């Protein structure tokens, strides 16, 4: 069957700009940190969302905490055609909206079990994306529709060793669902324009651990560290296409794509400079070097299995640097602001229409408002600006497509917190 290159191109589309962090990583686990560009997430104890970023911080809470958050992602990801080698006008490649808007929800609960032990639960996401091209896009074999949806269900426990030091550990069950559809492009002679070149749908559940540490230097300074293990995901599902030669005729065959969700580590510091002003910072590392290659495997009706394609990717580990501050404006209102630099792990040689990843700057602001003694709300906004990239990509027919990509976004977050 002649679908190997197309299948791997579809697999590569798991890595897209819609997530607005390194590759397909998400930062949006809460709205409280959004206003600081997520600076200090492993050291500051705003609310129950510490379950996601450092469970050791749960020992700082004396009451039960419930947090419910939603972050709206409004992307502005566009591409412009720069060149072709097949006589098609490059302007036919232009698309000013390849990433739809999305909402990233999260919910957390923490409670002290006794004066030493705290427990917590969370449902959130660390990875996800969505991109969509028109069915009749001329470079259909490298475009199409892509969606990956993940939910991380986390249960954590923390132990206060001393008044200064605590540690926490969490078990994570990660459900992932993926849909990849690729269409036959206008350059493919003899095949219906807009027919499915790839239709791959699958899901899987993986498991991982996270470990957090917290050290209270004094009443005004705290440091935190969190490590989240990598998780292996195999998207088992159905593969089909509508190619007249070597195709499945729309019939479904078992297909699978292996993917490793990378390890994540974060170090943070928080310092209360006076009774109103706090300073926070973070360095977050993501172990993208574990993403060495992609392999797509298909099972034929005879029961035989073969590797449809294997490609070395060799992503680099990446870093995210952030610094933020909060200011106690009055008894009820806390203001926040922050900036961040998000480094891309994708090398220039691996950029593609479905991986228009780039370095990004975050500019954020927000605040927290106390409603009453038991409840408060957080609002946050981040403006994300990505670097313009130019690259060339080839499809299965040998056509060369040259692009210029731009990726920006606005994030809007709201969160309700209740303690009891």
mmCIF file of C-alpha atoms in Angstrom:
data_model
loop_
_atom_site.group_PDB
_atom_site.id
_atom_site.type_symbol
_atom_site.label_atom_id
_atom_site.label_comp_id
_atom_site.label_asym_id
_atom_site.label_seq_id
_atom_site.Cartn_x
_atom_site.Cartn_y
_atom_site.Cartn_z
ATOM 1 C CA UNK A 1 0.000 0.000 0.000
ATOM 2 C CA UNK A 2 1.371 3.415 -0.933
ATOM 3 C CA UNK A 3 0.340 5.465 2.048
ATOM 4 C CA UNK A 4 3.460 5.427 4.217
ATOM 5 C CA UNK A 5 4.636 8.990 3.767
ATOM 6 C CA UNK A 6 1.140 10.369 4.044
ATOM 7 C CA UNK A 7 0.485 8.456 7.253
ATOM 8 C CA UNK A 8 3.624 9.752 8.895
ATOM 9 C CA UNK A 9 2.826 13.284 7.747
ATOM 10 C CA UNK A 10 -0.504 12.858 9.451
ATOM 11 C CA UNK A 11 1.229 11.590 12.559
ATOM 12 C CA UNK A 12 3.507 14.603 12.559
ATOM 13 C CA UNK A 13 0.443 16.780 12.671
ATOM 14 C CA UNK A 14 0.092 15.813 16.340
ATOM 15 C CA UNK A 15 2.641 18.580 16.863
ATOM 16 C CA UNK A 16 0.935 21.883 16.099
ATOM 17 C CA UNK A 17 0.743 25.539 16.979
ATOM 18 C CA UNK A 18 -2.722 25.474 18.517
ATOM 19 C CA UNK A 19 -1.372 24.520 21.939
ATOM 20 C CA UNK A 20 0.742 27.704 22.183
ATOM 21 C CA UNK A 21 3.521 26.197 24.239
ATOM 22 C CA UNK A 22 6.515 24.111 23.162
ATOM 23 C CA UNK A 23 5.296 21.763 20.389
ATOM 24 C CA UNK A 24 1.892 20.380 21.517
ATOM 25 C CA UNK A 25 2.387 21.087 25.241
ATOM 26 C CA UNK A 26 -0.220 23.031 27.218
ATOM 27 C CA UNK A 27 0.527 25.435 30.064
ATOM 28 C CA UNK A 28 -3.096 26.286 30.780
ATOM 29 C CA UNK A 29 -3.800 24.266 33.929
ATOM 30 C CA UNK A 30 -5.377 27.219 35.792
ATOM 31 C CA UNK A 31 -6.462 30.822 35.394
ATOM 32 C CA UNK A 32 -4.770 32.125 38.546
ATOM 33 C CA UNK A 33 -1.282 31.588 37.112
ATOM 34 C CA UNK A 34 -2.295 32.887 33.688
ATOM 35 C CA UNK A 35 -2.101 36.483 34.915
ATOM 36 C CA UNK A 36 1.573 35.955 35.875
ATOM 37 C CA UNK A 37 2.450 34.114 32.627
ATOM 38 C CA UNK A 38 2.626 31.038 34.897
ATOM 39 C CA UNK A 39 5.639 32.338 36.798
ATOM 40 C CA UNK A 40 6.159 30.726 40.205
ATOM 41 C CA UNK A 41 3.753 27.852 39.607
ATOM 42 C CA UNK A 42 5.830 25.315 41.570
ATOM 43 C CA UNK A 43 6.291 27.630 44.579
ATOM 44 C CA UNK A 44 3.158 29.766 44.947
ATOM 45 C CA UNK A 45 0.092 28.290 46.652
ATOM 46 C CA UNK A 46 -2.818 30.283 45.259
ATOM 47 C CA UNK A 47 -5.451 27.542 45.233
ATOM 48 C CA UNK A 48 -6.183 23.843 44.699
ATOM 49 C CA UNK A 49 -4.605 23.882 41.220
ATOM 50 C CA UNK A 50 -1.260 23.178 42.929
ATOM 51 C CA UNK A 51 -2.217 19.521 42.294
ATOM 52 C CA UNK A 52 -1.121 20.017 38.679
ATOM 53 C CA UNK A 53 2.111 21.955 39.225
ATOM 54 C CA UNK A 54 3.458 20.918 42.670
ATOM 55 C CA UNK A 55 1.443 18.693 45.041
ATOM 56 C CA UNK A 56 3.851 19.437 47.930
ATOM 57 C CA UNK A 57 2.200 22.858 48.228
ATOM 58 C CA UNK A 58 -1.034 21.209 49.421
ATOM 59 C CA UNK A 59 0.433 21.098 52.944
ATOM 60 C CA UNK A 60 0.104 24.894 53.113
ATOM 61 C CA UNK A 61 -3.705 24.718 53.048
ATOM 62 C CA UNK A 62 -5.559 24.435 56.368
ATOM 63 C CA UNK A 63 -8.992 23.987 54.777
ATOM 64 C CA UNK A 64 -10.578 22.058 51.943
ATOM 65 C CA UNK A 65 -10.147 23.801 48.593
ATOM 66 C CA UNK A 66 -12.118 23.514 45.347
ATOM 67 C CA UNK A 67 -11.043 25.244 42.116
ATOM 68 C CA UNK A 68 -12.818 25.201 38.753
ATOM 69 C CA UNK A 69 -11.148 26.884 35.770
ATOM 70 C CA UNK A 70 -11.617 27.451 32.042
ATOM 71 C CA UNK A 71 -9.097 29.029 29.667
ATOM 72 C CA UNK A 72 -10.209 30.134 26.219
ATOM 73 C CA UNK A 73 -7.591 29.868 23.475
ATOM 74 C CA UNK A 74 -8.146 32.304 20.593
ATOM 75 C CA UNK A 75 -5.419 31.538 18.050
ATOM 76 C CA UNK A 76 -4.257 33.526 15.072
ATOM 77 C CA UNK A 77 -2.234 30.997 13.079
ATOM 78 C CA UNK A 78 -1.839 31.731 9.386
ATOM 79 C CA UNK A 79 0.266 30.558 6.464
ATOM 80 C CA UNK A 80 1.164 32.176 3.176
ATOM 81 C CA UNK A 81 2.434 30.357 0.098
ATOM 82 C CA UNK A 82 5.952 31.336 -0.928
ATOM 83 C CA UNK A 83 6.832 28.886 -3.719
ATOM 84 C CA UNK A 84 5.871 25.673 -5.526
ATOM 85 C CA UNK A 85 7.612 23.400 -8.047
ATOM 86 C CA UNK A 86 4.478 22.101 -9.800
ATOM 87 C CA UNK A 87 3.084 25.194 -11.528
ATOM 88 C CA UNK A 88 0.421 25.893 -8.911
ATOM 89 C CA UNK A 89 0.179 29.540 -7.868
ATOM 90 C CA UNK A 90 1.733 29.846 -4.360
ATOM 91 C CA UNK A 91 -1.123 32.113 -3.311
ATOM 92 C CA UNK A 92 -3.395 29.041 -3.398
ATOM 93 C CA UNK A 93 -1.592 27.936 -0.230
ATOM 94 C CA UNK A 94 -2.716 30.983 1.764
ATOM 95 C CA UNK A 95 -4.857 30.236 4.809
ATOM 96 C CA UNK A 96 -5.484 32.804 7.533
ATOM 97 C CA UNK A 97 -7.048 30.497 10.121
ATOM 98 C CA UNK A 98 -5.707 26.947 10.457
ATOM 99 C CA UNK A 99 -6.283 26.636 14.233
ATOM 100 C CA UNK A 100 -9.821 26.884 15.673
ATOM 101 C CA UNK A 101 -10.571 28.445 19.031
ATOM 102 C CA UNK A 102 -10.848 26.101 21.994
ATOM 103 C CA UNK A 103 -11.587 25.995 25.717
ATOM 104 C CA UNK A 104 -9.248 24.192 28.153
ATOM 105 C CA UNK A 105 -11.124 23.267 31.389
ATOM 106 C CA UNK A 106 -9.730 22.061 34.716
ATOM 107 C CA UNK A 107 -11.041 21.118 38.171
ATOM 108 C CA UNK A 108 -9.186 20.452 41.447
ATOM 109 C CA UNK A 109 -9.924 19.490 45.044
ATOM 110 C CA UNK A 110 -7.544 19.390 48.023
ATOM 111 C CA UNK A 111 -8.018 18.658 51.709
ATOM 112 C CA UNK A 112 -5.824 18.247 54.796
ATOM 113 C CA UNK A 113 -6.087 14.701 56.151
ATOM 114 C CA UNK A 114 -4.307 15.658 59.368
ATOM 115 C CA UNK A 115 -1.664 18.186 60.409
ATOM 116 C CA UNK A 116 0.994 16.356 58.349
ATOM 117 C CA UNK A 117 -0.780 14.790 55.374
ATOM 118 C CA UNK A 118 -2.843 16.389 52.601
ATOM 119 C CA UNK A 119 -4.539 14.772 49.611
ATOM 120 C CA UNK A 120 -5.744 16.177 46.320
ATOM 121 C CA UNK A 121 -7.402 15.297 43.034
ATOM 122 C CA UNK A 122 -7.382 17.020 39.655
ATOM 123 C CA UNK A 123 -8.628 16.731 36.086
ATOM 124 C CA UNK A 124 -6.673 18.834 33.594
ATOM 125 C CA UNK A 125 -4.585 18.589 30.424
ATOM 126 C CA UNK A 126 -0.870 18.934 29.704
ATOM 127 C CA UNK A 127 -1.053 18.243 25.951
ATOM 128 C CA UNK A 128 -3.509 18.963 23.149
ATOM 129 C CA UNK A 129 -4.079 20.598 19.782
ATOM 130 C CA UNK A 130 -6.506 21.156 16.932
ATOM 131 C CA UNK A 131 -5.864 22.259 13.355
ATOM 132 C CA UNK A 132 -8.181 22.232 10.369
ATOM 133 C CA UNK A 133 -7.785 22.961 6.653
ATOM 134 C CA UNK A 134 -10.474 23.040 3.993
ATOM 135 C CA UNK A 135 -11.169 19.638 2.386
ATOM 136 C CA UNK A 136 -10.125 21.068 -0.977
ATOM 137 C CA UNK A 137 -6.848 22.618 0.159
ATOM 138 C CA UNK A 138 -4.382 22.194 -2.710
ATOM 139 C CA UNK A 139 -1.651 20.698 -0.506
ATOM 140 C CA UNK A 140 -4.129 18.284 1.047
ATOM 141 C CA UNK A 141 -1.655 15.467 1.692
ATOM 142 C CA UNK A 142 0.180 17.616 4.248
ATOM 143 C CA UNK A 143 -2.890 19.485 5.537
ATOM 144 C CA UNK A 144 -6.366 18.226 6.497
ATOM 145 C CA UNK A 145 -7.874 17.918 9.970
ATOM 146 C CA UNK A 146 -5.967 17.039 13.141
ATOM 147 C CA UNK A 147 -7.121 16.813 16.715
ATOM 148 C CA UNK A 148 -5.545 15.375 19.827
ATOM 149 C CA UNK A 149 -7.439 15.524 23.101
ATOM 150 C CA UNK A 150 -5.930 14.500 26.442
ATOM 151 C CA UNK A 151 -7.306 14.371 29.985
ATOM 152 C CA UNK A 152 -4.987 13.878 32.954
ATOM 153 C CA UNK A 153 -6.703 12.426 36.014
ATOM 154 C CA UNK A 154 -4.396 12.986 38.977
ATOM 155 C CA UNK A 155 -4.501 11.770 42.576
ATOM 156 C CA UNK A 156 -1.853 13.225 44.897
ATOM 157 C CA UNK A 157 -0.704 13.015 48.495
ATOM 158 C CA UNK A 158 1.663 15.400 50.304
ATOM 159 C CA UNK A 159 3.549 15.073 53.578
ATOM 160 C CA UNK A 160 4.895 17.885 55.754
ATOM 161 C CA UNK A 161 8.306 16.704 56.983
ATOM 162 C CA UNK A 162 9.040 19.911 58.917
ATOM 163 C CA UNK A 163 7.531 23.383 59.028
ATOM 164 C CA UNK A 164 9.944 24.325 56.242
ATOM 165 C CA UNK A 165 9.949 21.222 54.014
ATOM 166 C CA UNK A 166 7.212 19.174 52.330
ATOM 167 C CA UNK A 167 7.090 16.671 49.521
ATOM 168 C CA UNK A 168 4.269 15.291 47.391
ATOM 169 C CA UNK A 169 3.681 12.519 44.899
ATOM 170 C CA UNK A 170 0.934 12.008 42.338
ATOM 171 C CA UNK A 171 -0.346 9.203 40.124
ATOM 172 C CA UNK A 172 -1.565 10.258 36.683
ATOM 173 C CA UNK A 173 -3.915 8.389 34.345
ATOM 174 C CA UNK A 174 -3.833 10.072 30.939
ATOM 175 C CA UNK A 175 -6.521 9.401 28.349
ATOM 176 C CA UNK A 176 -5.654 10.509 24.813
ATOM 177 C CA UNK A 177 -7.844 10.544 21.714
ATOM 178 C CA UNK A 178 -6.631 11.471 18.240
ATOM 179 C CA UNK A 179 -8.207 12.085 14.833
ATOM 180 C CA UNK A 180 -6.111 12.655 11.706
ATOM 181 C CA UNK A 181 -7.657 13.158 8.257
ATOM 182 C CA UNK A 182 -5.656 14.009 5.147
ATOM 183 C CA UNK A 183 -7.100 14.798 1.721
ATOM 184 C CA UNK A 184 -5.795 14.233 -1.783
ATOM 185 C CA UNK A 185 -4.320 17.490 -3.039
ATOM 186 C CA UNK A 186 -4.911 19.198 -6.350
ATOM 187 C CA UNK A 187 -1.582 17.976 -7.701
ATOM 188 C CA UNK A 188 -2.505 14.272 -7.481
ATOM 189 C CA UNK A 189 -3.546 13.227 -11.005
ATOM 190 C CA UNK A 190 -6.084 10.452 -11.480
ATOM 191 C CA UNK A 191 -7.495 10.705 -7.937
ATOM 192 C CA UNK A 192 -10.618 12.548 -6.901
ATOM 193 C CA UNK A 193 -9.721 15.919 -5.445
ATOM 194 C CA UNK A 194 -10.775 15.974 -1.786
ATOM 195 C CA UNK A 195 -10.822 12.185 -1.304
ATOM 196 C CA UNK A 196 -9.364 10.783 1.900
ATOM 197 C CA UNK A 197 -5.663 10.030 1.605
ATOM 198 C CA UNK A 198 -5.532 9.225 5.331
ATOM 199 C CA UNK A 199 -8.251 8.714 7.893
ATOM 200 C CA UNK A 200 -6.775 7.612 11.201
ATOM 201 C CA UNK A 201 -8.642 7.615 14.515
ATOM 202 C CA UNK A 202 -7.516 6.065 17.778
ATOM 203 C CA UNK A 203 -7.198 6.391 21.535
ATOM 204 C CA UNK A 204 -5.209 5.037 24.477
ATOM 205 C CA UNK A 205 -4.639 5.441 28.207
ATOM 206 C CA UNK A 206 -1.186 5.805 29.749
ATOM 207 C CA UNK A 207 0.101 6.214 33.286
ATOM 208 C CA UNK A 208 2.798 8.334 34.912
ATOM 209 C CA UNK A 209 4.056 9.845 38.144
ATOM 210 C CA UNK A 210 4.815 13.351 39.343
ATOM 211 C CA UNK A 211 6.878 14.341 42.373
ATOM 212 C CA UNK A 212 6.982 17.751 44.076
ATOM 213 C CA UNK A 213 9.181 19.410 46.704
ATOM 214 C CA UNK A 214 8.635 22.635 48.657
ATOM 215 C CA UNK A 215 11.069 24.494 50.906
ATOM 216 C CA UNK A 216 10.062 27.533 52.960
ATOM 217 C CA UNK A 217 13.246 29.551 53.420
ATOM 218 C CA UNK A 218 11.560 32.080 55.732
ATOM 219 C CA UNK A 219 8.218 33.829 56.102
ATOM 220 C CA UNK A 220 8.763 35.702 52.832
ATOM 221 C CA UNK A 221 10.596 33.254 50.534
ATOM 222 C CA UNK A 222 9.628 29.841 49.209
ATOM 223 C CA UNK A 223 11.103 27.514 46.577
ATOM 224 C CA UNK A 224 9.460 24.642 44.768
ATOM 225 C CA UNK A 225 10.307 21.859 42.340
ATOM 226 C CA UNK A 226 8.060 19.484 40.394
ATOM 227 C CA UNK A 227 8.898 16.594 38.076
ATOM 228 C CA UNK A 228 6.392 14.830 35.827
ATOM 229 C CA UNK A 229 7.433 11.567 34.161
ATOM 230 C CA UNK A 230 7.126 10.836 30.455
ATOM 231 C CA UNK A 231 4.179 8.706 29.333
ATOM 232 C CA UNK A 232 4.012 6.303 26.407
ATOM 233 C CA UNK A 233 0.834 6.490 24.347
ATOM 234 C CA UNK A 234 -0.122 4.128 21.508
ATOM 235 C CA UNK A 235 -3.028 5.408 19.479
ATOM 236 C CA UNK A 236 -4.775 2.145 18.553
ATOM 237 C CA UNK A 237 -7.663 2.615 16.178
ATOM 238 C CA UNK A 238 -8.794 2.518 12.568
ATOM 239 C CA UNK A 239 -6.968 3.456 9.385
ATOM 240 C CA UNK A 240 -8.559 3.914 5.947
ATOM 241 C CA UNK A 241 -8.147 5.842 2.715
ATOM 242 C CA UNK A 242 -9.869 6.276 -0.648
ATOM 243 C CA UNK A 243 -6.874 5.901 -2.938
ATOM 244 C CA UNK A 244 -7.655 3.927 -6.147
ATOM 245 C CA UNK A 245 -4.223 2.257 -6.218
ATOM 246 C CA UNK A 246 -2.972 0.496 -3.106
ATOM 247 C CA UNK A 247 -5.820 1.954 -1.076
ATOM 248 C CA UNK A 248 -8.382 0.438 1.269
ATOM 249 C CA UNK A 249 -11.417 1.668 -0.670
ATOM 250 C CA UNK A 250 -12.671 3.257 2.495
ATOM 251 C CA UNK A 251 -12.484 -0.024 4.418
ATOM 252 C CA UNK A 252 -10.994 0.238 7.880
ATOM 253 C CA UNK A 253 -7.787 -1.513 8.916
ATOM 254 C CA UNK A 254 -6.258 -1.579 12.400
ATOM 255 C CA UNK A 255 -3.647 1.167 12.693
ATOM 256 C CA UNK A 256 -1.410 2.475 15.447
ATOM 257 C CA UNK A 257 0.950 5.389 16.059
ATOM 258 C CA UNK A 258 3.330 5.436 19.026
ATOM 259 C CA UNK A 259 3.948 8.704 20.799
ATOM 260 C CA UNK A 260 5.856 9.610 23.962
ATOM 261 C CA UNK A 261 4.501 12.479 26.041
ATOM 262 C CA UNK A 262 7.712 14.032 27.386
ATOM 263 C CA UNK A 263 8.870 14.471 30.964
ATOM 264 C CA UNK A 264 8.474 17.946 32.497
ATOM 265 C CA UNK A 265 10.437 19.557 35.348
ATOM 266 C CA UNK A 266 9.899 22.999 36.890
ATOM 267 C CA UNK A 267 11.835 25.037 39.459
ATOM 268 C CA UNK A 268 10.178 28.117 40.937
ATOM 269 C CA UNK A 269 10.767 30.785 43.532
ATOM 270 C CA UNK A 270 8.352 33.166 45.255
ATOM 271 C CA UNK A 271 9.343 36.138 47.399
ATOM 272 C CA UNK A 272 7.130 38.567 49.292
ATOM 273 C CA UNK A 273 9.069 41.831 48.999
ATOM 274 C CA UNK A 274 6.793 43.796 51.318
ATOM 275 C CA UNK A 275 3.202 43.676 52.560
ATOM 276 C CA UNK A 276 1.877 44.415 49.046
ATOM 277 C CA UNK A 277 4.367 43.258 46.391
ATOM 278 C CA UNK A 278 5.351 39.672 45.537
ATOM 279 C CA UNK A 279 7.898 38.447 42.966
ATOM 280 C CA UNK A 280 7.732 35.024 41.282
ATOM 281 C CA UNK A 281 9.807 33.188 38.670
ATOM 282 C CA UNK A 282 10.051 29.779 37.018
ATOM 283 C CA UNK A 283 12.295 27.744 34.767
ATOM 284 C CA UNK A 284 10.424 24.880 33.134
ATOM 285 C CA UNK A 285 12.221 22.115 31.235
ATOM 286 C CA UNK A 286 10.508 19.708 28.850
ATOM 287 C CA UNK A 287 12.339 16.540 27.787
ATOM 288 C CA UNK A 288 11.457 16.630 24.114
ATOM 289 C CA UNK A 289 14.650 14.697 23.279
ATOM 290 C CA UNK A 290 12.639 11.559 24.123
ATOM 291 C CA UNK A 291 10.673 12.305 20.951
ATOM 292 C CA UNK A 292 13.294 10.731 18.690
ATOM 293 C CA UNK A 293 11.126 9.237 15.984
ATOM 294 C CA UNK A 294 7.602 8.479 14.859
ATOM 295 C CA UNK A 295 6.487 5.044 13.741
ATOM 296 C CA UNK A 296 3.203 4.175 12.087
ATOM 297 C CA UNK A 297 2.116 0.515 11.981
ATOM 298 C CA UNK A 298 -0.780 -1.092 10.099
ATOM 299 C CA UNK A 299 -2.254 -4.591 10.384
ATOM 300 C CA UNK A 300 -3.276 -6.165 7.055
ATOM 301 C CA UNK A 301 -6.307 -8.483 6.639
ATOM 302 C CA UNK A 302 -3.882 -11.435 6.608
ATOM 303 C CA UNK A 303 -2.835 -10.529 10.144
ATOM 304 C CA UNK A 304 0.603 -9.417 9.037
ATOM 305 C CA UNK A 305 1.919 -6.182 10.508
ATOM 306 C CA UNK A 306 4.362 -3.813 8.953
ATOM 307 C CA UNK A 307 5.857 -0.417 9.707
ATOM 308 C CA UNK A 308 4.270 2.008 7.297
ATOM 309 C CA UNK A 309 6.925 4.611 8.004
ATOM 310 C CA UNK A 310 9.639 5.380 10.504
ATOM 311 C CA UNK A 311 11.237 8.791 10.658
ATOM 312 C CA UNK A 312 13.906 10.203 12.923
ATOM 313 C CA UNK A 313 12.751 13.473 14.493
ATOM 314 C CA UNK A 314 15.445 14.208 17.100
ATOM 315 C CA UNK A 315 13.605 17.009 18.907
ATOM 316 C CA UNK A 316 15.651 19.015 21.377
ATOM 317 C CA UNK A 317 14.861 19.550 25.034
ATOM 318 C CA UNK A 318 13.298 22.985 25.523
ATOM 319 C CA UNK A 319 13.049 25.584 28.282
ATOM 320 C CA UNK A 320 10.404 28.084 29.314
ATOM 321 C CA UNK A 321 11.439 31.116 31.397
ATOM 322 C CA UNK A 322 8.903 33.284 33.197
ATOM 323 C CA UNK A 323 8.878 36.087 35.735
ATOM 324 C CA UNK A 324 5.837 37.715 37.288
ATOM 325 C CA UNK A 325 4.602 39.838 40.150
ATOM 326 C CA UNK A 326 1.459 40.416 42.150
ATOM 327 C CA UNK A 327 0.336 43.535 43.989
ATOM 328 C CA UNK A 328 -2.226 43.680 46.811
ATOM 329 C CA UNK A 329 -4.224 46.677 45.632
ATOM 330 C CA UNK A 330 -6.642 46.531 48.576
ATOM 331 C CA UNK A 331 -8.118 43.939 50.923
ATOM 332 C CA UNK A 332 -10.209 42.358 48.188
ATOM 333 C CA UNK A 333 -8.205 42.804 44.992
ATOM 334 C CA UNK A 334 -4.841 41.284 44.041
ATOM 335 C CA UNK A 335 -3.337 42.372 40.701
ATOM 336 C CA UNK A 336 -0.961 40.221 38.636
ATOM 337 C CA UNK A 337 1.398 40.662 35.662
ATOM 338 C CA UNK A 338 4.117 38.589 34.022
ATOM 339 C CA UNK A 339 6.209 37.830 30.955
ATOM 340 C CA UNK A 340 7.605 34.562 29.600
ATOM 341 C CA UNK A 341 9.797 33.196 26.832
ATOM 342 C CA UNK A 342 8.730 29.824 25.464
ATOM 343 C CA UNK A 343 11.423 27.967 23.508
ATOM 344 C CA UNK A 344 10.480 25.644 20.638
ATOM 345 C CA UNK A 345 12.031 22.156 20.469
ATOM 346 C CA UNK A 346 11.510 21.867 16.710
ATOM 347 C CA UNK A 347 14.563 22.392 14.528
ATOM 348 C CA UNK A 348 14.360 24.388 11.314
ATOM 349 C CA UNK A 349 14.815 21.209 9.273
ATOM 350 C CA UNK A 350 11.671 19.640 10.749
ATOM 351 C CA UNK A 351 9.240 22.519 10.407
ATOM 352 C CA UNK A 352 6.114 21.695 8.435
ATOM 353 C CA UNK A 353 2.638 22.968 7.695
ATOM 354 C CA UNK A 354 1.394 20.867 10.588
ATOM 355 C CA UNK A 355 4.326 21.818 12.839
ATOM 356 C CA UNK A 356 4.558 25.608 12.472
ATOM 357 C CA UNK A 357 6.139 25.711 15.919
ATOM 358 C CA UNK A 358 8.262 28.659 16.956
ATOM 359 C CA UNK A 359 9.717 30.525 19.930
ATOM 360 C CA UNK A 360 7.058 32.619 21.662
ATOM 361 C CA UNK A 361 6.828 35.559 24.052
ATOM 362 C CA UNK A 362 4.014 35.835 26.606
ATOM 363 C CA UNK A 363 2.687 39.134 27.988
ATOM 364 C CA UNK A 364 0.179 38.557 30.784
ATOM 365 C CA UNK A 365 -1.951 40.325 33.347
ATOM 366 C CA UNK A 366 -4.840 39.449 35.642
ATOM 367 C CA UNK A 367 -6.102 39.492 39.186
ATOM 368 C CA UNK A 368 -7.928 37.822 42.049
ATOM 369 C CA UNK A 369 -11.051 39.225 43.689
ATOM 370 C CA UNK A 370 -12.345 38.046 47.085
ATOM 371 C CA UNK A 371 -16.116 37.585 47.039
ATOM 372 C CA UNK A 372 -16.496 36.574 50.674
ATOM 373 C CA UNK A 373 -14.545 34.706 53.344
ATOM 374 C CA UNK A 374 -14.987 31.388 51.516
ATOM 375 C CA UNK A 375 -14.868 32.219 47.818
ATOM 376 C CA UNK A 376 -12.865 34.204 45.296
ATOM 377 C CA UNK A 377 -12.423 34.460 41.531
ATOM 378 C CA UNK A 378 -9.413 34.760 39.231
ATOM 379 C CA UNK A 379 -9.276 36.394 35.813
ATOM 380 C CA UNK A 380 -6.272 36.339 33.492
ATOM 381 C CA UNK A 381 -5.235 37.375 29.990
ATOM 382 C CA UNK A 382 -2.146 36.456 28.015
ATOM 383 C CA UNK A 383 -1.070 37.825 24.658
ATOM 384 C CA UNK A 384 1.287 35.416 22.872
ATOM 385 C CA UNK A 385 3.479 36.497 19.978
ATOM 386 C CA UNK A 386 5.334 33.946 17.872
ATOM 387 C CA UNK A 387 8.264 34.374 15.515
ATOM 388 C CA UNK A 388 7.588 34.235 11.768
ATOM 389 C CA UNK A 389 8.971 31.084 10.137
ATOM 390 C CA UNK A 390 9.710 30.147 6.514
ATOM 391 C CA UNK A 391 10.158 26.553 5.362
ATOM 392 C CA UNK A 392 9.603 24.130 2.481
ATOM 393 C CA UNK A 393 7.787 20.804 2.685
ATOM 394 C CA UNK A 394 7.411 17.959 0.188
ATOM 395 C CA UNK A 395 4.379 15.685 -0.195
ATOM 396 C CA UNK A 396 4.095 12.067 -1.355
ATOM 397 C CA UNK A 397 3.951 13.057 -5.033
ATOM 398 C CA UNK A 398 7.225 14.992 -4.868
ATOM 399 C CA UNK A 399 5.706 18.468 -4.959
ATOM 400 C CA UNK A 400 7.600 21.118 -3.009
ATOM 401 C CA UNK A 401 5.503 23.629 -1.080
ATOM 402 C CA UNK A 402 7.101 26.760 0.368
ATOM 403 C CA UNK A 403 5.417 28.531 3.276
ATOM 404 C CA UNK A 404 5.652 31.475 5.633
ATOM 405 C CA UNK A 405 3.872 30.789 8.935
ATOM 406 C CA UNK A 406 2.829 33.094 11.749
ATOM 407 C CA UNK A 407 1.466 31.963 15.113
ATOM 408 C CA UNK A 408 -0.048 34.289 17.701
ATOM 409 C CA UNK A 409 -2.805 33.872 20.284
ATOM 410 C CA UNK A 410 -4.837 35.442 23.050
ATOM 411 C CA UNK A 411 -5.684 33.421 26.154
ATOM 412 C CA UNK A 412 -8.613 34.384 28.386
ATOM 413 C CA UNK A 413 -9.049 32.585 31.701
ATOM 414 C CA UNK A 414 -11.547 32.542 34.559
ATOM 415 C CA UNK A 415 -11.503 30.493 37.753
ATOM 416 C CA UNK A 416 -13.711 30.077 40.821
ATOM 417 C CA UNK A 417 -12.188 29.013 44.148
ATOM 418 C CA UNK A 418 -14.069 27.879 47.238
ATOM 419 C CA UNK A 419 -12.691 26.843 50.614
ATOM 420 C CA UNK A 420 -14.658 25.099 53.345
#
